[in-house]
Amino acid sequence: MISTQHLPLPNTLPRAMDCPTKEEFSEEQAECQDESNCPDYSSAIAESHSESPRILKILQKWVPTVSPYFDKEHYCYADSQITIQESIDHFGAIVWPGALALSQYLESNQQELNLKDKKVLEIGAGTGLVSIVASILGAYVTATDLPEVLENLQMNISRNTKHMNIHQPEVRKLVWGEDLNEDFPKSTHHYDFILASDVVYHHTCLDPLLTTLAYLCQPGTVLLWANKFRFSTDFEFLKKLGNILLVTLLAEFPESNIKLFKVTVKEN
């Protein structure tokens, strides 16, 4: 989910699945709605020796509400109804399309991914939807975000998991690029999966995010990153990520302009 990193909030924020219109972008920002105008990122993607990337569509997993107020959204993943409290206070307190794509992928590929009893860390967890889904699927989850997002994140996770017979998720602060060695020492914090959705967009914290991902991805760790590609800087970030880690395109959601990647440490 998009983690707010000092972004000014617009007067009106989109509901889940709403996308900004082209007119809301500057000409430079809007150009990447057509990938032919975007930087070439193919060199950043590792060749897959198995299947081609899956072409998917985001399924309707949410229940539309009749209330006109920006309040709660209801979803159904892994045979569970999930209620998410949203907020207009932060970008990170909204369910964004990448979170829906990643939640759907986790649910649909349980045999392939097998999260049961795995250690999972979500960065930029936002409303907590992806962390909740991973918990329901059996993982030991640590959901992280900025301090100002944690109260709503904790409320959503507690509401949806406290009465379930699952590993109860942990909620922690993680500011990209800061205090990583102190807060998440590698000797005691090795994760099987890192989850990230819509963490890359038009903000100024892409370098700290890159540093964080490189730090957290240890041998044996799989990063699953789903992102709606909006700006040329998104593709530039992807290229930088491919320079330091092994990036494989797992799936695409063309109607939503979302790509889902598997990222691992490069073998020497």
Coordinates of C-alpha atoms in Angstrom, one line a residue, residues 2-14 24 29 88-92 94 96 146 148 201-205 231:
I2 CA 1.2 3.5 -0.5
S3 CA 3.0 4.6 2.5
T4 CA 2.8 8.4 3.0
Q5 CA 6.3 9.9 2.9
H6 CA 5.7 13.6 3.4
L7 CA 3.2 13.9 0.5
P8 CA 0.7 16.8 0.5
L9 CA -2.8 15.5 0.5
P10 CA -5.2 16.6 -2.3
N11 CA -8.5 18.1 -1.4
T12 CA -10.3 14.9 -2.5
L13 CA -8.8 11.5 -2.2
P14 CA -9.9 8.6 -4.5
E24 CA -4.6 15.5 -13.0
Q29 CA 4.0 12.5 -15.2
I88 CA -8.4 10.9 4.6
D89 CA -5.6 11.9 6.9
H90 CA -2.8 10.0 5.1
F91 CA -2.1 8.4 1.7
G92 CA -1.2 5.4 3.7
I94 CA -6.3 4.2 1.9
W96 CA -4.8 1.3 -3.3
L146 CA 5.3 5.4 9.4
E148 CA 1.4 8.5 11.9
Y201 CA 5.0 6.6 -6.8
H202 CA 5.9 10.2 -7.3
H203 CA 7.6 11.0 -4.0
T204 CA 11.0 11.9 -2.7
C205 CA 11.9 8.8 -0.7
F231 CA 5.2 7.9 -13.7

